[in-house]
Structures are given as C-alpha cells and as structure tokens.
C-alpha cells in the first residue's frame, strides 16, 4: 500500500492517525506511526522488530480484545517510560501502573499494552489480560527504536 492510498483510506475512515506495519522476511519488521494533519506526518518512535509471537501461539484463547491502558514494567527504566509515554500519547490510552491494573474490576476481554524488557534485556511489547495479568499476546520483541524520525 502506498503512502497516498494509506492517507486516502485513513481519511475515508475519518481517522486522524494511522499505523503502518511493514513486512520483513515474511513477518512484521517495522512499525511506523503517522498523524494525518496536512498529509501523512511520521511521528516517533520508529520501531524495528526482532520477532513477533502471535496471539494464536499463546495458551490463553481469546478472540477480540480491547486495550484500555498502557503500562511499563519499571518506573526507573527511562527508555521504557519514554516508549510507554509515546505510545500512550499516540494511541490515546491512559498510562497506568501495573498494580492499579491488577486491582481493576473484572472486565471481559480488556487488555493493557505492557512495555517491558525480556530476559535478553531487549524491549518487548505485549498485551496482558486485565486484571488477571496473564499474557494474551501478541508479543513483539524490539530490535531498536529510532526517535529522530526526520532522518529515518
């Protein structure tokens, strides 16, 4: 899909934002965020993916889910907080701490987008069921982030 057709489709749907997931070697490879203000404007961060575990690969069987918040695993990890803040701003979802989400009233098919570090130290994004805090997927392991998108 070209940028022009992406912009046209987004405007047709009365959207003010768009997310483009580019493929690399048969799977998702890059995530780009765009605001539709006087055309497509790329906004940071540009996310390069190392790997993706799809929702169907998780034991938790759930059909459609709705993200209601964004959470980061550590208040002290500046990079995680910066990414969580950027995603919260772009997706227009509140940023909440994990303890608050675990105490949320039971809600059917509600998830939080969880920003954390995997065992290898790489950043990962995954969707967690609220309030059970069980991983529902998909899980995206990040290769790297680019914050200065004007040069990207």
mmCIF file with all atom_site columns, C-alpha atoms in Angstrom:
data_model
loop_
_atom_site.group_PDB
_atom_site.id
_atom_site.type_symbol
_atom_site.label_atom_id
_atom_site.label_alt_id
_atom_site.label_comp_id
_atom_site.label_asym_id
_atom_site.label_entity_id
_atom_site.label_seq_id
_atom_site.pdbx_PDB_ins_code
_atom_site.Cartn_x
_atom_site.Cartn_y
_atom_site.Cartn_z
_atom_site.occupancy
_atom_site.B_iso_or_equiv
_atom_site.pdbx_formal_charge
_atom_site.auth_seq_id
_atom_site.auth_comp_id
_atom_site.auth_asym_id
_atom_site.auth_atom_id
_atom_site.pdbx_PDB_model_num
ATOM 1   C CA . UNK A 1 1   ? 0.000   0.000   0.000  1.00 0.00 ? 1   UNK A CA 1
ATOM 2   C CA . UNK A 1 2   ? 1.431   3.374   -0.952 1.00 0.00 ? 2   UNK A CA 1
ATOM 3   C CA . UNK A 1 3   ? 1.528   6.327   1.417  1.00 0.00 ? 3   UNK A CA 1
ATOM 4   C CA . UNK A 1 4   ? -1.073  8.083   -0.718 1.00 0.00 ? 4   UNK A CA 1
ATOM 5   C CA . UNK A 1 5   ? -3.510  5.172   -0.529 1.00 0.00 ? 5   UNK A CA 1
ATOM 6   C CA . UNK A 1 6   ? -2.877  4.855   3.220  1.00 0.00 ? 6   UNK A CA 1
ATOM 7   C CA . UNK A 1 7   ? -3.707  8.537   3.678  1.00 0.00 ? 7   UNK A CA 1
ATOM 8   C CA . UNK A 1 8   ? -6.812  8.241   1.482  1.00 0.00 ? 8   UNK A CA 1
ATOM 9   C CA . UNK A 1 9   ? -8.073  5.196   3.387  1.00 0.00 ? 9   UNK A CA 1
ATOM 10  C CA . UNK A 1 10  ? -7.454  6.857   6.758  1.00 0.00 ? 10  UNK A CA 1
ATOM 11  C CA . UNK A 1 11  ? -9.310  9.991   5.672  1.00 0.00 ? 11  UNK A CA 1
ATOM 12  C CA . UNK A 1 12  ? -12.130 7.827   4.290  1.00 0.00 ? 12  UNK A CA 1
ATOM 13  C CA . UNK A 1 13  ? -12.421 6.240   7.750  1.00 0.00 ? 13  UNK A CA 1
ATOM 14  C CA . UNK A 1 14  ? -12.296 9.722   9.343  1.00 0.00 ? 14  UNK A CA 1
ATOM 15  C CA . UNK A 1 15  ? -9.092  8.775   11.194 1.00 0.00 ? 15  UNK A CA 1
ATOM 16  C CA . UNK A 1 16  ? -6.567  11.288  12.431 1.00 0.00 ? 16  UNK A CA 1
ATOM 17  C CA . UNK A 1 17  ? -3.825  8.698   12.957 1.00 0.00 ? 17  UNK A CA 1
ATOM 18  C CA . UNK A 1 18  ? -2.518  5.616   11.157 1.00 0.00 ? 18  UNK A CA 1
ATOM 19  C CA . UNK A 1 19  ? -0.118  2.789   11.959 1.00 0.00 ? 19  UNK A CA 1
ATOM 20  C CA . UNK A 1 20  ? 1.824   1.126   9.177  1.00 0.00 ? 20  UNK A CA 1
ATOM 21  C CA . UNK A 1 21  ? 3.367   -2.307  9.792  1.00 0.00 ? 21  UNK A CA 1
ATOM 22  C CA . UNK A 1 22  ? 5.980   -3.156  7.168  1.00 0.00 ? 22  UNK A CA 1
ATOM 23  C CA . UNK A 1 23  ? 6.941   -6.741  6.441  1.00 0.00 ? 23  UNK A CA 1
ATOM 24  C CA . UNK A 1 24  ? 10.479  -8.071  6.566  1.00 0.00 ? 24  UNK A CA 1
ATOM 25  C CA . UNK A 1 25  ? 11.428  -11.635 5.604  1.00 0.00 ? 25  UNK A CA 1
ATOM 26  C CA . UNK A 1 26  ? 7.815   -12.809 5.723  1.00 0.00 ? 26  UNK A CA 1
ATOM 27  C CA . UNK A 1 27  ? 6.838   -11.285 9.042  1.00 0.00 ? 27  UNK A CA 1
ATOM 28  C CA . UNK A 1 28  ? 6.282   -7.892  10.634 1.00 0.00 ? 28  UNK A CA 1
ATOM 29  C CA . UNK A 1 29  ? 9.525   -5.929  10.622 1.00 0.00 ? 29  UNK A CA 1
ATOM 30  C CA . UNK A 1 30  ? 8.848   -2.255  11.248 1.00 0.00 ? 30  UNK A CA 1
ATOM 31  C CA . UNK A 1 31  ? 6.076   -0.194  12.842 1.00 0.00 ? 31  UNK A CA 1
ATOM 32  C CA . UNK A 1 32  ? 5.560   3.426   11.793 1.00 0.00 ? 32  UNK A CA 1
ATOM 33  C CA . UNK A 1 33  ? 3.156   5.902   13.376 1.00 0.00 ? 33  UNK A CA 1
ATOM 34  C CA . UNK A 1 34  ? 1.563   8.681   11.325 1.00 0.00 ? 34  UNK A CA 1
ATOM 35  C CA . UNK A 1 35  ? -0.624  11.661  12.128 1.00 0.00 ? 35  UNK A CA 1
ATOM 36  C CA . UNK A 1 36  ? -2.892  12.864  9.346  1.00 0.00 ? 36  UNK A CA 1
ATOM 37  C CA . UNK A 1 37  ? -2.512  16.590  9.544  1.00 0.00 ? 37  UNK A CA 1
ATOM 38  C CA . UNK A 1 38  ? -1.912  18.154  6.144  1.00 0.00 ? 38  UNK A CA 1
ATOM 39  C CA . UNK A 1 39  ? -0.894  14.760  4.768  1.00 0.00 ? 39  UNK A CA 1
ATOM 40  C CA . UNK A 1 40  ? 0.979   11.948  6.477  1.00 0.00 ? 40  UNK A CA 1
ATOM 41  C CA . UNK A 1 41  ? 3.397   13.082  9.174  1.00 0.00 ? 41  UNK A CA 1
ATOM 42  C CA . UNK A 1 42  ? 5.692   10.411  10.632 1.00 0.00 ? 42  UNK A CA 1
ATOM 43  C CA . UNK A 1 43  ? 5.875   10.642  14.428 1.00 0.00 ? 43  UNK A CA 1
ATOM 44  C CA . UNK A 1 44  ? 8.381   8.957   16.732 1.00 0.00 ? 44  UNK A CA 1
ATOM 45  C CA . UNK A 1 45  ? 9.282   6.331   17.553 1.00 0.00 ? 45  UNK A CA 1
ATOM 46  C CA . UNK A 1 46  ? 10.041  4.205   14.532 1.00 0.00 ? 46  UNK A CA 1
ATOM 47  C CA . UNK A 1 47  ? 10.005  0.632   15.862 1.00 0.00 ? 47  UNK A CA 1
ATOM 48  C CA . UNK A 1 48  ? 12.090  -2.148  14.333 1.00 0.00 ? 48  UNK A CA 1
ATOM 49  C CA . UNK A 1 49  ? 11.005  -5.634  15.356 1.00 0.00 ? 49  UNK A CA 1
ATOM 50  C CA . UNK A 1 50  ? 13.261  -8.566  16.202 1.00 0.00 ? 50  UNK A CA 1
ATOM 51  C CA . UNK A 1 51  ? 10.441  -11.089 16.447 1.00 0.00 ? 51  UNK A CA 1
ATOM 52  C CA . UNK A 1 52  ? 6.705   -11.495 16.959 1.00 0.00 ? 52  UNK A CA 1
ATOM 53  C CA . UNK A 1 53  ? 4.778   -14.206 18.791 1.00 0.00 ? 53  UNK A CA 1
ATOM 54  C CA . UNK A 1 54  ? 1.216   -14.117 17.506 1.00 0.00 ? 54  UNK A CA 1
ATOM 55  C CA . UNK A 1 55  ? -1.855  -14.263 19.729 1.00 0.00 ? 55  UNK A CA 1
ATOM 56  C CA . UNK A 1 56  ? -2.820  -17.692 18.377 1.00 0.00 ? 56  UNK A CA 1
ATOM 57  C CA . UNK A 1 57  ? 0.511   -19.054 19.701 1.00 0.00 ? 57  UNK A CA 1
ATOM 58  C CA . UNK A 1 58  ? -0.421  -18.277 23.320 1.00 0.00 ? 58  UNK A CA 1
ATOM 59  C CA . UNK A 1 59  ? -2.276  -20.741 25.551 1.00 0.00 ? 59  UNK A CA 1
ATOM 60  C CA . UNK A 1 60  ? -4.809  -18.099 26.530 1.00 0.00 ? 60  UNK A CA 1
ATOM 61  C CA . UNK A 1 61  ? -7.599  -18.406 23.983 1.00 0.00 ? 61  UNK A CA 1
ATOM 62  C CA . UNK A 1 62  ? -9.348  -15.142 23.497 1.00 0.00 ? 62  UNK A CA 1
ATOM 63  C CA . UNK A 1 63  ? -10.857 -13.710 20.371 1.00 0.00 ? 63  UNK A CA 1
ATOM 64  C CA . UNK A 1 64  ? -11.037 -9.945  20.204 1.00 0.00 ? 64  UNK A CA 1
ATOM 65  C CA . UNK A 1 65  ? -9.531  -7.785  22.865 1.00 0.00 ? 65  UNK A CA 1
ATOM 66  C CA . UNK A 1 66  ? -9.612  -4.097  23.615 1.00 0.00 ? 66  UNK A CA 1
ATOM 67  C CA . UNK A 1 67  ? -6.609  -2.307  25.073 1.00 0.00 ? 67  UNK A CA 1
ATOM 68  C CA . UNK A 1 68  ? -7.658  0.047   27.852 1.00 0.00 ? 68  UNK A CA 1
ATOM 69  C CA . UNK A 1 69  ? -4.275  1.255   29.117 1.00 0.00 ? 69  UNK A CA 1
ATOM 70  C CA . UNK A 1 70  ? -0.512  1.203   28.718 1.00 0.00 ? 70  UNK A CA 1
ATOM 71  C CA . UNK A 1 71  ? 1.839   0.086   31.481 1.00 0.00 ? 71  UNK A CA 1
ATOM 72  C CA . UNK A 1 72  ? 5.612   -0.087  31.837 1.00 0.00 ? 72  UNK A CA 1
ATOM 73  C CA . UNK A 1 73  ? 7.381   -2.664  33.981 1.00 0.00 ? 73  UNK A CA 1
ATOM 74  C CA . UNK A 1 74  ? 9.767   -0.208  35.631 1.00 0.00 ? 74  UNK A CA 1
ATOM 75  C CA . UNK A 1 75  ? 9.494   3.398   36.742 1.00 0.00 ? 75  UNK A CA 1
ATOM 76  C CA . UNK A 1 76  ? 13.295  3.591   36.808 1.00 0.00 ? 76  UNK A CA 1
ATOM 77  C CA . UNK A 1 77  ? 13.934  2.492   33.200 1.00 0.00 ? 77  UNK A CA 1
ATOM 78  C CA . UNK A 1 78  ? 13.906  5.782   31.277 1.00 0.00 ? 78  UNK A CA 1
ATOM 79  C CA . UNK A 1 79  ? 13.752  4.121   27.850 1.00 0.00 ? 79  UNK A CA 1
ATOM 80  C CA . UNK A 1 80  ? 10.683  2.045   28.812 1.00 0.00 ? 80  UNK A CA 1
ATOM 81  C CA . UNK A 1 81  ? 8.971   5.115   30.252 1.00 0.00 ? 81  UNK A CA 1
ATOM 82  C CA . UNK A 1 82  ? 9.709   7.181   27.139 1.00 0.00 ? 82  UNK A CA 1
ATOM 83  C CA . UNK A 1 83  ? 8.262   4.461   24.881 1.00 0.00 ? 83  UNK A CA 1
ATOM 84  C CA . UNK A 1 84  ? 5.200   3.985   27.115 1.00 0.00 ? 84  UNK A CA 1
ATOM 85  C CA . UNK A 1 85  ? 4.598   7.754   27.118 1.00 0.00 ? 85  UNK A CA 1
ATOM 86  C CA . UNK A 1 86  ? 4.890   7.953   23.314 1.00 0.00 ? 86  UNK A CA 1
ATOM 87  C CA . UNK A 1 87  ? 2.507   5.017   22.809 1.00 0.00 ? 87  UNK A CA 1
ATOM 88  C CA . UNK A 1 88  ? 0.065   6.441   25.353 1.00 0.00 ? 88  UNK A CA 1
ATOM 89  C CA . UNK A 1 89  ? 0.064   9.779   23.544 1.00 0.00 ? 89  UNK A CA 1
ATOM 90  C CA . UNK A 1 90  ? -0.307  8.326   20.054 1.00 0.00 ? 90  UNK A CA 1
ATOM 91  C CA . UNK A 1 91  ? -2.877  5.629   20.911 1.00 0.00 ? 91  UNK A CA 1
ATOM 92  C CA . UNK A 1 92  ? -4.738  7.976   23.269 1.00 0.00 ? 92  UNK A CA 1
ATOM 93  C CA . UNK A 1 93  ? -4.706  5.399   26.054 1.00 0.00 ? 93  UNK A CA 1
ATOM 94  C CA . UNK A 1 94  ? -4.004  6.270   29.688 1.00 0.00 ? 94  UNK A CA 1
ATOM 95  C CA . UNK A 1 95  ? -0.696  5.188   31.183 1.00 0.00 ? 95  UNK A CA 1
ATOM 96  C CA . UNK A 1 96  ? -1.249  3.283   34.420 1.00 0.00 ? 96  UNK A CA 1
ATOM 97  C CA . UNK A 1 97  ? 0.934   1.344   36.795 1.00 0.00 ? 97  UNK A CA 1
ATOM 98  C CA . UNK A 1 98  ? 0.722   -2.449  36.905 1.00 0.00 ? 98  UNK A CA 1
ATOM 99  C CA . UNK A 1 99  ? -0.643  -2.577  40.481 1.00 0.00 ? 99  UNK A CA 1
ATOM 100 C CA . UNK A 1 100 ? -3.574  -0.332  39.551 1.00 0.00 ? 100 UNK A CA 1
ATOM 101 C CA . UNK A 1 101 ? -4.391  -2.530  36.548 1.00 0.00 ? 101 UNK A CA 1
ATOM 102 C CA . UNK A 1 102 ? -4.252  -5.708  38.658 1.00 0.00 ? 102 UNK A CA 1
ATOM 103 C CA . UNK A 1 103 ? -6.832  -4.187  41.006 1.00 0.00 ? 103 UNK A CA 1
ATOM 104 C CA . UNK A 1 104 ? -9.184  -3.210  38.179 1.00 0.00 ? 104 UNK A CA 1
ATOM 105 C CA . UNK A 1 105 ? -12.726 -4.568  38.293 1.00 0.00 ? 105 UNK A CA 1
ATOM 106 C CA . UNK A 1 106 ? -13.095 -7.697  36.182 1.00 0.00 ? 106 UNK A CA 1
ATOM 107 C CA . UNK A 1 107 ? -13.675 -6.737  32.596 1.00 0.00 ? 107 UNK A CA 1
ATOM 108 C CA . UNK A 1 108 ? -14.333 -9.035  29.673 1.00 0.00 ? 108 UNK A CA 1
ATOM 109 C CA . UNK A 1 109 ? -11.626 -9.056  27.036 1.00 0.00 ? 109 UNK A CA 1
ATOM 110 C CA . UNK A 1 110 ? -9.814  -5.978  28.297 1.00 0.00 ? 110 UNK A CA 1
ATOM 111 C CA . UNK A 1 111 ? -6.045  -5.772  27.987 1.00 0.00 ? 111 UNK A CA 1
ATOM 112 C CA . UNK A 1 112 ? -3.160  -3.460  28.732 1.00 0.00 ? 112 UNK A CA 1
ATOM 113 C CA . UNK A 1 113 ? -0.260  -2.893  26.376 1.00 0.00 ? 113 UNK A CA 1
ATOM 114 C CA . UNK A 1 114 ? 2.720   -3.810  28.563 1.00 0.00 ? 114 UNK A CA 1
ATOM 115 C CA . UNK A 1 115 ? 6.152   -2.330  27.858 1.00 0.00 ? 115 UNK A CA 1
ATOM 116 C CA . UNK A 1 116 ? 8.930   -4.366  29.481 1.00 0.00 ? 116 UNK A CA 1
ATOM 117 C CA . UNK A 1 117 ? 12.315  -5.970  28.964 1.00 0.00 ? 117 UNK A CA 1
ATOM 118 C CA . UNK A 1 118 ? 12.694  -9.630  28.055 1.00 0.00 ? 118 UNK A CA 1
ATOM 119 C CA . UNK A 1 119 ? 15.245  -11.997 29.564 1.00 0.00 ? 119 UNK A CA 1
ATOM 120 C CA . UNK A 1 120 ? 17.744  -10.825 26.934 1.00 0.00 ? 120 UNK A CA 1
ATOM 121 C CA . UNK A 1 121 ? 17.334  -7.192  28.024 1.00 0.00 ? 121 UNK A CA 1
ATOM 122 C CA . UNK A 1 122 ? 15.581  -6.198  24.793 1.00 0.00 ? 122 UNK A CA 1
ATOM 123 C CA . UNK A 1 123 ? 12.384  -4.157  24.960 1.00 0.00 ? 123 UNK A CA 1
ATOM 124 C CA . UNK A 1 124 ? 9.175   -6.046  24.290 1.00 0.00 ? 124 UNK A CA 1
ATOM 125 C CA . UNK A 1 125 ? 5.548   -5.046  23.868 1.00 0.00 ? 125 UNK A CA 1
ATOM 126 C CA . UNK A 1 126 ? 2.819   -7.490  24.787 1.00 0.00 ? 126 UNK A CA 1
ATOM 127 C CA . UNK A 1 127 ? -0.859  -7.458  25.688 1.00 0.00 ? 127 UNK A CA 1
ATOM 128 C CA . UNK A 1 128 ? -1.845  -8.575  29.196 1.00 0.00 ? 128 UNK A CA 1
ATOM 129 C CA . UNK A 1 129 ? -5.366  -9.507  30.298 1.00 0.00 ? 129 UNK A CA 1
ATOM 130 C CA . UNK A 1 130 ? -6.701  -7.174  32.978 1.00 0.00 ? 130 UNK A CA 1
ATOM 131 C CA . UNK A 1 131 ? -6.959  -7.769  35.942 1.00 0.00 ? 131 UNK A CA 1
ATOM 132 C CA . UNK A 1 132 ? -5.605  -11.366 35.788 1.00 0.00 ? 132 UNK A CA 1
ATOM 133 C CA . UNK A 1 133 ? -2.300  -10.110 34.324 1.00 0.00 ? 133 UNK A CA 1
ATOM 134 C CA . UNK A 1 134 ? -1.950  -13.105 32.022 1.00 0.00 ? 134 UNK A CA 1
ATOM 135 C CA . UNK A 1 135 ? -0.183  -12.638 28.704 1.00 0.00 ? 135 UNK A CA 1
ATOM 136 C CA . UNK A 1 136 ? -2.676  -12.842 25.834 1.00 0.00 ? 136 UNK A CA 1
ATOM 137 C CA . UNK A 1 137 ? -0.399  -11.669 23.039 1.00 0.00 ? 137 UNK A CA 1
ATOM 138 C CA . UNK A 1 138 ? 0.736   -10.757 20.569 1.00 0.00 ? 138 UNK A CA 1
ATOM 139 C CA . UNK A 1 139 ? 4.264   -10.191 21.894 1.00 0.00 ? 139 UNK A CA 1
ATOM 140 C CA . UNK A 1 140 ? 6.640   -8.020  19.880 1.00 0.00 ? 140 UNK A CA 1
ATOM 141 C CA . UNK A 1 141 ? 10.357  -8.109  20.663 1.00 0.00 ? 141 UNK A CA 1
ATOM 142 C CA . UNK A 1 142 ? 12.032  -4.900  19.557 1.00 0.00 ? 142 UNK A CA 1
ATOM 143 C CA . UNK A 1 143 ? 15.314  -4.728  17.729 1.00 0.00 ? 143 UNK A CA 1
ATOM 144 C CA . UNK A 1 144 ? 15.719  -0.977  18.154 1.00 0.00 ? 144 UNK A CA 1
ATOM 145 C CA . UNK A 1 145 ? 13.898  2.338   18.286 1.00 0.00 ? 145 UNK A CA 1
ATOM 146 C CA . UNK A 1 146 ? 14.525  5.473   16.259 1.00 0.00 ? 146 UNK A CA 1
ATOM 147 C CA . UNK A 1 147 ? 13.394  8.677   17.940 1.00 0.00 ? 147 UNK A CA 1
ATOM 148 C CA . UNK A 1 148 ? 14.690  11.156  15.365 1.00 0.00 ? 148 UNK A CA 1
ATOM 149 C CA . UNK A 1 149 ? 12.331  10.237  12.529 1.00 0.00 ? 149 UNK A CA 1
ATOM 150 C CA . UNK A 1 150 ? 13.138  13.227  10.340 1.00 0.00 ? 150 UNK A CA 1
ATOM 151 C CA . UNK A 1 151 ? 16.368  11.499  9.296  1.00 0.00 ? 151 UNK A CA 1
ATOM 152 C CA . UNK A 1 152 ? 14.854  7.998   9.121  1.00 0.00 ? 152 UNK A CA 1
#
